[in-house]
Amino acid sequence: MDEGVSVIKTSLKSVGWREDRLQDLRDLVRRVHNITTHTYQLARWIFVNEPVDDPTFNPGTLLKTNFFKTVFLSLVQPQRRSGIKPKKQTKQNKDLVNKHVGAYMAAANIGRPNYGAMSEIAGYVNTEIEKAYTENVHLRFGETLRHTINVLLDTKKRAKEMDKKMSEKGKSKAEIRKACSESIWRPAKKVKNALRSRYIDPNQLSPKARWVYEQLKPVWATYDDPIKGNKGKKGLRKRLLNSDHEKGSNRSNVDRMVDDAFAKDNIYYDAKANPQRHLKAFYLL
């Protein structure tokens, strides 16, 4: 039976770390921290600037490809090559990073330090940065999309104005909350629910939801790759076959659309199930 592992926090001296090597360790930590910071910043630089040259660029496709490892290693002096031919994806990552690293280093006013072999550390940093990106989308995409819709509908300002007008008329807080809920918050929630699908028929939307959808069309346009899994999509197939938007489409085309749809036909759910698919959309929001 596994008895588990106990972990305690203590100093390096107490675990027997050699006194004469402590400064070397501190220097290494400082170096890694510095390069990791620039790795985050260079990656963001690429994610912001590459779409200017290539509108189809999708940063989500770079996750799980050791992209951040490539970024990290581009910021230090290269070491001797192993002679092994790099994989196609690795070469593509290097080409993309090399396209931007010079401009970034000039803007940041930094050079490439010679820290020796950093490949293993770069691999660890890659894992941590990937985790940070996916968790950020997982936790904040739905909230950000809902907030964006609220901003487009101007819900906060409208609720404040309604509160002021009804307060001046002597209405109670309960009456004000009920009025705001019925005329502002519930309609806003309906708009959010109406816009949760990947395939939206504008003809089926209310005028207000249709206007919001038009503003957010670039977000939906980022989803150009299949989203695997067919969980909760049976109803979507029937809806697509019967919708005015897709009438005349053959079954194979509808089947493809279903396969490419959001899990449970719900963008909020899919952002948690497949966060890497939503990274580009998250940047647009």
PDB file of C-alpha atoms in Angstrom:
ATOM      1  CA  MET A   1       0.000   0.000   0.000  1.00  0.00           C
ATOM      2  CA  ASP A   2       1.281   3.438  -0.924  1.00  0.00           C
ATOM      3  CA  GLU A   3       1.989   5.346   2.257  1.00  0.00           C
ATOM      4  CA  GLY A   4       2.288   8.653   0.426  1.00  0.00           C
ATOM      5  CA  VAL A   5       5.027  11.241   0.511  1.00  0.00           C
ATOM      6  CA  SER A   6       5.477  13.978   3.076  1.00  0.00           C
ATOM      7  CA  VAL A   7       6.771  17.310   1.844  1.00  0.00           C
ATOM      8  CA  ILE A   8       8.273  20.009   4.015  1.00  0.00           C
ATOM      9  CA  LYS A   9       9.512  23.473   3.194  1.00  0.00           C
ATOM     10  CA  THR A  10      13.026  24.128   4.378  1.00  0.00           C
ATOM     11  CA  SER A  11      16.226  25.913   3.443  1.00  0.00           C
ATOM     12  CA  LEU A  12      18.847  24.593   1.039  1.00  0.00           C
ATOM     13  CA  LYS A  13      21.433  24.605   3.806  1.00  0.00           C
ATOM     14  CA  SER A  14      19.365  22.286   5.970  1.00  0.00           C
ATOM     15  CA  VAL A  15      19.214  19.631   3.216  1.00  0.00           C
ATOM     16  CA  GLY A  16      22.964  19.603   2.869  1.00  0.00           C
ATOM     17  CA  TRP A  17      23.438  21.788  -0.189  1.00  0.00           C
ATOM     18  CA  ARG A  18      27.094  22.674  -0.478  1.00  0.00           C
ATOM     19  CA  GLU A  19      27.768  26.151   0.808  1.00  0.00           C
ATOM     20  CA  ASP A  20      30.222  26.924  -1.978  1.00  0.00           C
ATOM     21  CA  ARG A  21      27.592  26.130  -4.654  1.00  0.00           C
ATOM     22  CA  LEU A  22      24.696  28.141  -3.246  1.00  0.00           C
ATOM     23  CA  GLN A  23      25.519  31.214  -5.291  1.00  0.00           C
ATOM     24  CA  ASP A  24      25.629  29.115  -8.467  1.00  0.00           C
ATOM     25  CA  LEU A  25      22.107  27.909  -7.748  1.00  0.00           C
ATOM     26  CA  ARG A  26      20.863  31.421  -7.053  1.00  0.00           C
ATOM     27  CA  ASP A  27      22.402  32.602 -10.314  1.00  0.00           C
ATOM     28  CA  LEU A  28      20.707  29.773 -12.216  1.00  0.00           C
ATOM     29  CA  VAL A  29      17.314  30.588 -10.707  1.00  0.00           C
ATOM     30  CA  ARG A  30      17.745  34.252 -11.604  1.00  0.00           C
ATOM     31  CA  ARG A  31      18.742  33.396 -15.175  1.00  0.00           C
ATOM     32  CA  VAL A  32      15.850  31.000 -15.695  1.00  0.00           C
ATOM     33  CA  HIS A  33      13.395  33.498 -14.251  1.00  0.00           C
ATOM     34  CA  ASN A  34      14.664  36.202 -16.595  1.00  0.00           C
ATOM     35  CA  ILE A  35      14.499  34.029 -19.722  1.00  0.00           C
ATOM     36  CA  THR A  36      11.088  32.643 -18.720  1.00  0.00           C
ATOM     37  CA  THR A  37       9.726  36.176 -18.403  1.00  0.00           C
ATOM     38  CA  HIS A  38      10.956  36.997 -21.892  1.00  0.00           C
ATOM     39  CA  THR A  39       9.544  33.690 -23.153  1.00  0.00           C
ATOM     40  CA  TYR A  40       6.068  34.771 -22.054  1.00  0.00           C
ATOM     41  CA  GLN A  41       6.540  38.186 -23.623  1.00  0.00           C
ATOM     42  CA  LEU A  42       7.984  36.934 -26.913  1.00  0.00           C
ATOM     43  CA  ALA A  43       5.187  34.366 -27.257  1.00  0.00           C
ATOM     44  CA  ARG A  44       2.632  37.116 -26.751  1.00  0.00           C
ATOM     45  CA  TRP A  45       4.510  39.285 -29.256  1.00  0.00           C
ATOM     46  CA  ILE A  46       4.171  36.485 -31.814  1.00  0.00           C
ATOM     47  CA  PHE A  47       0.494  35.880 -31.021  1.00  0.00           C
ATOM     48  CA  VAL A  48      -0.280  39.570 -31.525  1.00  0.00           C
ATOM     49  CA  ASN A  49       1.900  40.295 -34.558  1.00  0.00           C
ATOM     50  CA  GLU A  50       1.725  37.114 -36.632  1.00  0.00           C
ATOM     51  CA  PRO A  51      -2.002  37.549 -37.476  1.00  0.00           C
ATOM     52  CA  VAL A  52      -1.076  40.839 -39.176  1.00  0.00           C
ATOM     53  CA  ASP A  53       0.887  38.855 -41.775  1.00  0.00           C
ATOM     54  CA  ASP A  54      -1.263  35.729 -41.659  1.00  0.00           C
ATOM     55  CA  PRO A  55      -4.931  36.240 -40.694  1.00  0.00           C
ATOM     56  CA  THR A  56      -5.395  32.450 -40.525  1.00  0.00           C
ATOM     57  CA  PHE A  57      -2.778  32.114 -37.786  1.00  0.00           C
ATOM     58  CA  ASN A  58      -4.198  30.306 -34.765  1.00  0.00           C
ATOM     59  CA  PRO A  59      -2.049  30.250 -31.593  1.00  0.00           C
ATOM     60  CA  GLY A  60      -4.117  27.395 -30.197  1.00  0.00           C
ATOM     61  CA  THR A  61      -2.553  25.013 -32.715  1.00  0.00           C
ATOM     62  CA  LEU A  62       0.864  25.654 -31.154  1.00  0.00           C
ATOM     63  CA  LEU A  63      -0.087  24.231 -27.788  1.00  0.00           C
ATOM     64  CA  LYS A  64       1.213  20.719 -27.152  1.00  0.00           C
ATOM     65  CA  THR A  65       3.932  21.176 -29.812  1.00  0.00           C
ATOM     66  CA  ASN A  66       6.778  22.334 -27.521  1.00  0.00           C
ATOM     67  CA  PHE A  67       6.381  25.800 -29.001  1.00  0.00           C
ATOM     68  CA  PHE A  68       7.317  27.593 -25.786  1.00  0.00           C
ATOM     69  CA  LYS A  69      10.433  25.449 -25.509  1.00  0.00           C
ATOM     70  CA  THR A  70      11.457  26.754 -28.925  1.00  0.00           C
ATOM     71  CA  VAL A  71      10.737  30.311 -27.793  1.00  0.00           C
ATOM     72  CA  PHE A  72      12.796  29.838 -24.628  1.00  0.00           C
ATOM     73  CA  LEU A  73      15.792  28.408 -26.486  1.00  0.00           C
ATOM     74  CA  SER A  74      15.665  31.195 -29.078  1.00  0.00           C
ATOM     75  CA  LEU A  75      16.517  33.664 -26.319  1.00  0.00           C
ATOM     76  CA  VAL A  76      19.835  32.046 -25.355  1.00  0.00           C
ATOM     77  CA  GLN A  77      22.963  31.205 -27.306  1.00  0.00           C
ATOM     78  CA  PRO A  78      22.407  28.011 -29.328  1.00  0.00           C
ATOM     79  CA  GLN A  79      24.371  24.951 -28.305  1.00  0.00           C
ATOM     80  CA  ARG A  80      25.930  22.262 -30.479  1.00  0.00           C
ATOM     81  CA  ARG A  81      23.342  20.486 -32.600  1.00  0.00           C
ATOM     82  CA  SER A  82      22.749  16.787 -32.081  1.00  0.00           C
ATOM     83  CA  GLY A  83      22.709  15.990 -35.794  1.00  0.00           C
ATOM     84  CA  ILE A  84      19.188  14.577 -35.540  1.00  0.00           C
ATOM     85  CA  LYS A  85      16.856  15.990 -38.162  1.00  0.00           C
ATOM     86  CA  PRO A  86      14.133  18.017 -36.410  1.00  0.00           C
ATOM     87  CA  LYS A  87      10.502  17.045 -36.803  1.00  0.00           C
ATOM     88  CA  LYS A  88       8.342  19.015 -39.209  1.00  0.00           C
ATOM     89  CA  GLN A  89       6.421  20.731 -36.403  1.00  0.00           C
ATOM     90  CA  THR A  90       9.645  21.648 -34.613  1.00  0.00           C
ATOM     91  CA  LYS A  91      11.001  23.234 -37.789  1.00  0.00           C
ATOM     92  CA  GLN A  92       7.757  25.155 -38.287  1.00  0.00           C
ATOM     93  CA  ASN A  93       7.952  26.416 -34.717  1.00  0.00           C
ATOM     94  CA  LYS A  94      11.555  27.535 -35.219  1.00  0.00           C
ATOM     95  CA  ASP A  95      10.724  29.306 -38.468  1.00  0.00           C
ATOM     96  CA  LEU A  96       7.870  31.168 -36.785  1.00  0.00           C
ATOM     97  CA  VAL A  97       9.950  32.165 -33.764  1.00  0.00           C
ATOM     98  CA  ASN A  98      12.946  33.203 -35.867  1.00  0.00           C
ATOM     99  CA  LYS A  99      10.647  35.466 -37.861  1.00  0.00           C
ATOM    100  CA  HIS A 100       9.869  37.524 -34.751  1.00  0.00           C
ATOM    101  CA  VAL A 101      12.653  37.042 -32.213  1.00  0.00           C
ATOM    102  CA  GLY A 102      14.983  39.646 -33.740  1.00  0.00           C
ATOM    103  CA  ALA A 103      12.381  42.409 -33.621  1.00  0.00           C
ATOM    104  CA  TYR A 104      11.388  41.455 -30.085  1.00  0.00           C
ATOM    105  CA  MET A 105      14.968  41.442 -28.801  1.00  0.00           C
ATOM    106  CA  ALA A 106      15.586  44.838 -30.376  1.00  0.00           C
ATOM    107  CA  ALA A 107      12.424  46.252 -28.797  1.00  0.00           C
ATOM    108  CA  ALA A 108      13.265  44.706 -25.410  1.00  0.00           C
ATOM    109  CA  ASN A 109      16.918  45.748 -25.741  1.00  0.00           C
ATOM    110  CA  ILE A 110      18.275  42.328 -24.798  1.00  0.00           C
ATOM    111  CA  GLY A 111      20.903  39.991 -26.182  1.00  0.00           C
ATOM    112  CA  ARG A 112      21.348  36.229 -26.157  1.00  0.00           C
ATOM    113  CA  PRO A 113      23.269  35.149 -23.050  1.00  0.00           C
ATOM    114  CA  ASN A 114      25.385  32.006 -23.112  1.00  0.00           C
ATOM    115  CA  TYR A 115      23.993  29.914 -20.275  1.00  0.00           C
ATOM    116  CA  GLY A 116      25.092  26.541 -21.592  1.00  0.00           C
ATOM    117  CA  ALA A 117      22.716  23.637 -22.158  1.00  0.00           C
ATOM    118  CA  MET A 118      19.179  24.717 -21.238  1.00  0.00           C
ATOM    119  CA  SER A 119      17.078  22.183 -23.138  1.00  0.00           C
ATOM    120  CA  GLU A 120      15.755  20.306 -20.100  1.00  0.00           C
ATOM    121  CA  ILE A 121      14.871  23.520 -18.298  1.00  0.00           C
ATOM    122  CA  ALA A 122      13.204  24.793 -21.486  1.00  0.00           C
ATOM    123  CA  GLY A 123      11.054  21.657 -21.564  1.00  0.00           C
ATOM    124  CA  TYR A 124       9.876  22.271 -18.007  1.00  0.00           C
ATOM    125  CA  VAL A 125       9.146  25.936 -18.767  1.00  0.00           C
ATOM    126  CA  ASN A 126       7.207  24.871 -21.868  1.00  0.00           C
ATOM    127  CA  THR A 127       4.957  22.627 -19.770  1.00  0.00           C
ATOM    128  CA  GLU A 128       4.269  25.345 -17.217  1.00  0.00           C
ATOM    129  CA  ILE A 129       3.479  28.029 -19.806  1.00  0.00           C
ATOM    130  CA  GLU A 130       1.181  25.699 -21.748  1.00  0.00           C
ATOM    131  CA  LYS A 131      -0.629  24.934 -18.519  1.00  0.00           C
ATOM    132  CA  ALA A 132      -0.981  28.639 -17.767  1.00  0.00           C
ATOM    133  CA  TYR A 133      -2.475  29.373 -21.192  1.00  0.00           C
ATOM    134  CA  THR A 134      -4.945  26.478 -21.170  1.00  0.00           C
ATOM    135  CA  GLU A 135      -6.040  27.108 -17.589  1.00  0.00           C
ATOM    136  CA  ASN A 136      -6.545  30.790 -18.335  1.00  0.00           C
ATOM    137  CA  VAL A 137      -8.864  29.962 -21.238  1.00  0.00           C
ATOM    138  CA  HIS A 138     -10.567  27.213 -19.224  1.00  0.00           C
ATOM    139  CA  LEU A 139     -11.311  29.538 -16.336  1.00  0.00           C
ATOM    140  CA  ARG A 140     -11.920  32.869 -18.051  1.00  0.00           C
ATOM    141  CA  PHE A 141     -13.188  32.364 -21.605  1.00  0.00           C
ATOM    142  CA  GLY A 142     -16.860  31.951 -20.722  1.00  0.00           C
ATOM    143  CA  GLU A 143     -16.739  34.814 -18.248  1.00  0.00           C
ATOM    144  CA  THR A 144     -15.026  37.063 -20.803  1.00  0.00           C
ATOM    145  CA  LEU A 145     -17.509  36.217 -23.562  1.00  0.00           C
ATOM    146  CA  ARG A 146     -20.470  36.886 -21.270  1.00  0.00           C
ATOM    147  CA  HIS A 147     -18.897  40.159 -20.167  1.00  0.00           C
ATOM    148  CA  THR A 148     -18.348  41.181 -23.796  1.00  0.00           C
ATOM    149  CA  ILE A 149     -22.001  40.513 -24.584  1.00  0.00           C
ATOM    150  CA  ASN A 150     -23.024  42.541 -21.527  1.00  0.00           C
ATOM    151  CA  VAL A 151     -20.865  45.420 -22.751  1.00  0.00           C
ATOM    152  CA  LEU A 152     -22.403  45.246 -26.224  1.00  0.00           C
ATOM    153  CA  LEU A 153     -25.877  45.264 -24.675  1.00  0.00           C
ATOM    154  CA  ASP A 154     -24.834  48.048 -22.290  1.00  0.00           C
ATOM    155  CA  THR A 155     -26.514  46.192 -19.429  1.00  0.00           C
ATOM    156  CA  LYS A 156     -24.641  47.913 -16.608  1.00  0.00           C
ATOM    157  CA  LYS A 157     -25.484  51.438 -17.751  1.00  0.00           C
ATOM    158  CA  ARG A 158     -29.100  50.556 -18.497  1.00  0.00           C
ATOM    159  CA  ALA A 159     -29.536  48.922 -15.089  1.00  0.00           C
ATOM    160  CA  LYS A 160     -28.018  51.951 -13.382  1.00  0.00           C
ATOM    161  CA  GLU A 161     -30.330  54.314 -15.244  1.00  0.00           C
ATOM    162  CA  MET A 162     -33.368  52.184 -14.420  1.00  0.00           C
ATOM    163  CA  ASP A 163     -32.340  52.071 -10.769  1.00  0.00           C
ATOM    164  CA  LYS A 164     -32.060  55.864 -10.687  1.00  0.00           C
ATOM    165  CA  LYS A 165     -35.412  56.502 -12.388  1.00  0.00           C
ATOM    166  CA  MET A 166     -37.319  54.006 -10.259  1.00  0.00           C
ATOM    167  CA  SER A 167     -35.660  55.232  -7.059  1.00  0.00           C
ATOM    168  CA  GLU A 168     -36.773  58.768  -7.876  1.00  0.00           C
ATOM    169  CA  LYS A 169     -40.316  57.435  -8.178  1.00  0.00           C
ATOM    170  CA  GLY A 170     -40.051  55.862  -4.743  1.00  0.00           C
ATOM    171  CA  LYS A 171     -39.906  52.250  -5.875  1.00  0.00           C
ATOM    172  CA  SER A 172     -38.481  49.660  -3.487  1.00  0.00           C
ATOM    173  CA  LYS A 173     -35.204  47.815  -4.041  1.00  0.00           C
ATOM    174  CA  ALA A 174     -37.135  44.602  -4.634  1.00  0.00           C
ATOM    175  CA  GLU A 175     -39.243  46.258  -7.334  1.00  0.00           C
ATOM    176  CA  ILE A 176     -36.139  47.701  -8.972  1.00  0.00           C
ATOM    177  CA  ARG A 177     -34.373  44.319  -8.964  1.00  0.00           C
ATOM    178  CA  LYS A 178     -37.416  42.652 -10.487  1.00  0.00           C
ATOM    179  CA  ALA A 179     -37.713  45.282 -13.217  1.00  0.00           C
ATOM    180  CA  CYS A 180     -34.009  45.053 -14.065  1.00  0.00           C
ATOM    181  CA  SER A 181     -34.215  41.287 -14.172  1.00  0.00           C
ATOM    182  CA  GLU A 182     -37.224  41.238 -16.483  1.00  0.00           C
ATOM    183  CA  SER A 183     -36.140  43.966 -18.901  1.00  0.00           C
ATOM    184  CA  ILE A 184     -32.330  43.729 -18.834  1.00  0.00           C
ATOM    185  CA  TRP A 185     -30.721  40.661 -17.248  1.00  0.00           C
ATOM    186  CA  ARG A 186     -33.073  37.944 -18.507  1.00  0.00           C
ATOM    187  CA  PRO A 187     -33.048  39.211 -22.116  1.00  0.00           C
ATOM    188  CA  ALA A 188     -29.247  39.426 -21.914  1.00  0.00           C
ATOM    189  CA  LYS A 189     -29.110  35.825 -20.700  1.00  0.00           C
ATOM    190  CA  LYS A 190     -31.303  34.758 -23.618  1.00  0.00           C
ATOM    191  CA  VAL A 191     -28.882  36.427 -26.022  1.00  0.00           C
ATOM    192  CA  LYS A 192     -25.938  34.578 -24.440  1.00  0.00           C
ATOM    193  CA  ASN A 193     -27.749  31.257 -24.716  1.00  0.00           C
ATOM    194  CA  ALA A 194     -28.757  31.963 -28.315  1.00  0.00           C
ATOM    195  CA  LEU A 195     -25.118  32.550 -29.236  1.00  0.00           C
ATOM    196  CA  ARG A 196     -23.646  29.428 -27.667  1.00  0.00           C
ATOM    197  CA  SER A 197     -23.638  27.277 -30.833  1.00  0.00           C
ATOM    198  CA  ARG A 198     -20.882  27.149 -33.432  1.00  0.00           C
ATOM    199  CA  TYR A 199     -23.473  27.190 -36.201  1.00  0.00           C
ATOM    200  CA  ILE A 200     -25.921  30.027 -35.757  1.00  0.00           C
ATOM    201  CA  ASP A 201     -28.841  30.780 -38.043  1.00  0.00           C
ATOM    202  CA  PRO A 202     -29.243  34.583 -37.882  1.00  0.00           C
ATOM    203  CA  ASN A 203     -32.847  34.222 -39.029  1.00  0.00           C
ATOM    204  CA  GLN A 204     -33.647  32.412 -35.790  1.00  0.00           C
ATOM    205  CA  LEU A 205     -32.246  35.186 -33.592  1.00  0.00           C
ATOM    206  CA  SER A 206     -34.022  38.128 -32.066  1.00  0.00           C
ATOM    207  CA  PRO A 207     -33.032  41.514 -33.559  1.00  0.00           C
ATOM    208  CA  LYS A 208     -30.898  42.287 -30.515  1.00  0.00           C
ATOM    209  CA  ALA A 209     -29.174  38.891 -30.550  1.00  0.00           C
ATOM    210  CA  ARG A 210     -28.618  39.197 -34.297  1.00  0.00           C
ATOM    211  CA  TRP A 211     -26.903  42.565 -33.806  1.00  0.00           C
ATOM    212  CA  VAL A 212     -24.634  41.136 -31.089  1.00  0.00           C
ATOM    213  CA  TYR A 213     -23.828  38.165 -33.312  1.00  0.00           C
ATOM    214  CA  GLU A 214     -22.785  40.502 -36.132  1.00  0.00           C
ATOM    215  CA  GLN A 215     -20.353  42.236 -33.767  1.00  0.00           C
ATOM    216  CA  LEU A 216     -18.923  38.900 -32.635  1.00  0.00           C
ATOM    217  CA  LYS A 217     -18.699  37.220 -36.039  1.00  0.00           C
ATOM    218  CA  PRO A 218     -14.865  37.439 -36.064  1.00  0.00           C
ATOM    219  CA  VAL A 219     -14.852  35.343 -32.887  1.00  0.00           C
ATOM    220  CA  TRP A 220     -16.869  32.525 -34.464  1.00  0.00           C
ATOM    221  CA  ALA A 221     -14.725  32.778 -37.602  1.00  0.00           C
ATOM    222  CA  THR A 222     -11.684  31.583 -35.625  1.00  0.00           C
ATOM    223  CA  TYR A 223     -13.098  28.074 -35.337  1.00  0.00           C
ATOM    224  CA  ASP A 224     -11.854  26.599 -38.591  1.00  0.00           C
ATOM    225  CA  ASP A 225     -10.597  23.249 -37.307  1.00  0.00           C
ATOM    226  CA  PRO A 226     -12.611  20.176 -36.283  1.00  0.00           C
ATOM    227  CA  ILE A 227     -13.517  19.805 -32.640  1.00  0.00           C
ATOM    228  CA  LYS A 228     -13.422  16.102 -31.936  1.00  0.00           C
ATOM    229  CA  GLY A 229     -16.138  14.305 -30.052  1.00  0.00           C
ATOM    230  CA  ASN A 230     -19.854  14.052 -30.612  1.00  0.00           C
ATOM    231  CA  LYS A 231     -21.018  14.457 -27.043  1.00  0.00           C
ATOM    232  CA  GLY A 232     -24.457  16.003 -26.841  1.00  0.00           C
ATOM    233  CA  LYS A 233     -24.690  16.733 -30.576  1.00  0.00           C
ATOM    234  CA  LYS A 234     -27.647  14.568 -31.630  1.00  0.00           C
ATOM    235  CA  GLY A 235     -30.041  17.480 -31.292  1.00  0.00           C
ATOM    236  CA  LEU A 236     -27.730  19.652 -33.362  1.00  0.00           C
ATOM    237  CA  ARG A 237     -27.894  17.281 -36.359  1.00  0.00           C
ATOM    238  CA  LYS A 238     -31.692  17.468 -36.369  1.00  0.00           C
ATOM    239  CA  ARG A 239     -31.653  21.239 -35.972  1.00  0.00           C
ATOM    240  CA  LEU A 240     -29.214  21.701 -38.851  1.00  0.00           C
ATOM    241  CA  LEU A 241     -31.193  19.436 -41.173  1.00  0.00           C
ATOM    242  CA  ASN A 242     -34.360  21.381 -40.447  1.00  0.00           C
ATOM    243  CA  SER A 243     -32.954  24.910 -40.315  1.00  0.00           C
ATOM    244  CA  ASP A 244     -33.533  27.424 -43.090  1.00  0.00           C
ATOM    245  CA  HIS A 245     -29.833  28.238 -42.911  1.00  0.00           C
ATOM    246  CA  GLU A 246     -28.781  24.725 -43.964  1.00  0.00           C
ATOM    247  CA  LYS A 247     -31.736  23.535 -46.046  1.00  0.00           C
ATOM    248  CA  GLY A 248     -30.503  21.877 -49.191  1.00  0.00           C
ATOM    249  CA  SER A 249     -27.304  20.660 -47.547  1.00  0.00           C
ATOM    250  CA  ASN A 250     -26.684  16.953 -47.969  1.00  0.00           C
ATOM    251  CA  ARG A 251     -26.374  14.695 -44.955  1.00  0.00           C
ATOM    252  CA  SER A 252     -22.618  14.280 -45.300  1.00  0.00           C
ATOM    253  CA  ASN A 253     -22.165  18.044 -45.097  1.00  0.00           C
ATOM    254  CA  VAL A 254     -24.392  18.221 -42.038  1.00  0.00           C
ATOM    255  CA  ASP A 255     -22.505  15.307 -40.469  1.00  0.00           C
ATOM    256  CA  ARG A 256     -19.255  17.210 -40.988  1.00  0.00           C
ATOM    257  CA  MET A 257     -20.736  20.287 -39.369  1.00  0.00           C
ATOM    258  CA  VAL A 258     -21.874  18.223 -36.407  1.00  0.00           C
ATOM    259  CA  ASP A 259     -18.414  16.707 -36.036  1.00  0.00           C
ATOM    260  CA  ASP A 260     -16.898  20.198 -36.102  1.00  0.00           C
ATOM    261  CA  ALA A 261     -19.380  21.648 -33.621  1.00  0.00           C
ATOM    262  CA  PHE A 262     -18.752  22.586 -30.017  1.00  0.00           C
ATOM    263  CA  ALA A 263     -19.043  19.819 -27.446  1.00  0.00           C
ATOM    264  CA  LYS A 264     -22.682  19.757 -26.320  1.00  0.00           C
ATOM    265  CA  ASP A 265     -23.197  22.433 -28.998  1.00  0.00           C
ATOM    266  CA  ASN A 266     -22.197  24.938 -26.330  1.00  0.00           C
ATOM    267  CA  ILE A 267     -19.264  27.344 -26.621  1.00  0.00           C
ATOM    268  CA  TYR A 268     -19.134  27.850 -22.854  1.00  0.00           C
ATOM    269  CA  TYR A 269     -18.862  24.111 -22.203  1.00  0.00           C
ATOM    270  CA  ASP A 270     -16.406  23.518 -25.031  1.00  0.00           C
ATOM    271  CA  ALA A 271     -14.060  26.249 -23.793  1.00  0.00           C
ATOM    272  CA  LYS A 272     -13.605  24.169 -20.656  1.00  0.00           C
ATOM    273  CA  ALA A 273     -13.446  20.827 -22.462  1.00  0.00           C
ATOM    274  CA  ASN A 274     -11.106  21.991 -25.267  1.00  0.00           C
ATOM    275  CA  PRO A 275      -9.472  25.246 -24.110  1.00  0.00           C
ATOM    276  CA  GLN A 276      -6.737  25.130 -26.760  1.00  0.00           C
ATOM    277  CA  ARG A 277      -9.427  25.490 -29.444  1.00  0.00           C
ATOM    278  CA  HIS A 278     -10.496  28.838 -28.039  1.00  0.00           C
ATOM    279  CA  LEU A 279      -7.177  30.621 -27.570  1.00  0.00           C
ATOM    280  CA  LYS A 280      -7.453  32.711 -30.741  1.00  0.00           C
ATOM    281  CA  ALA A 281     -11.039  33.671 -29.952  1.00  0.00           C
ATOM    282  CA  PHE A 282      -9.972  34.549 -26.419  1.00  0.00           C
ATOM    283  CA  TYR A 283      -7.404  36.993 -27.803  1.00  0.00           C
ATOM    284  CA  LEU A 284     -10.090  38.661 -29.918  1.00  0.00           C
ATOM    285  CA  LEU A 285     -12.344  39.120 -26.922  1.00  0.00           C
TER     286      LEU A 285
END
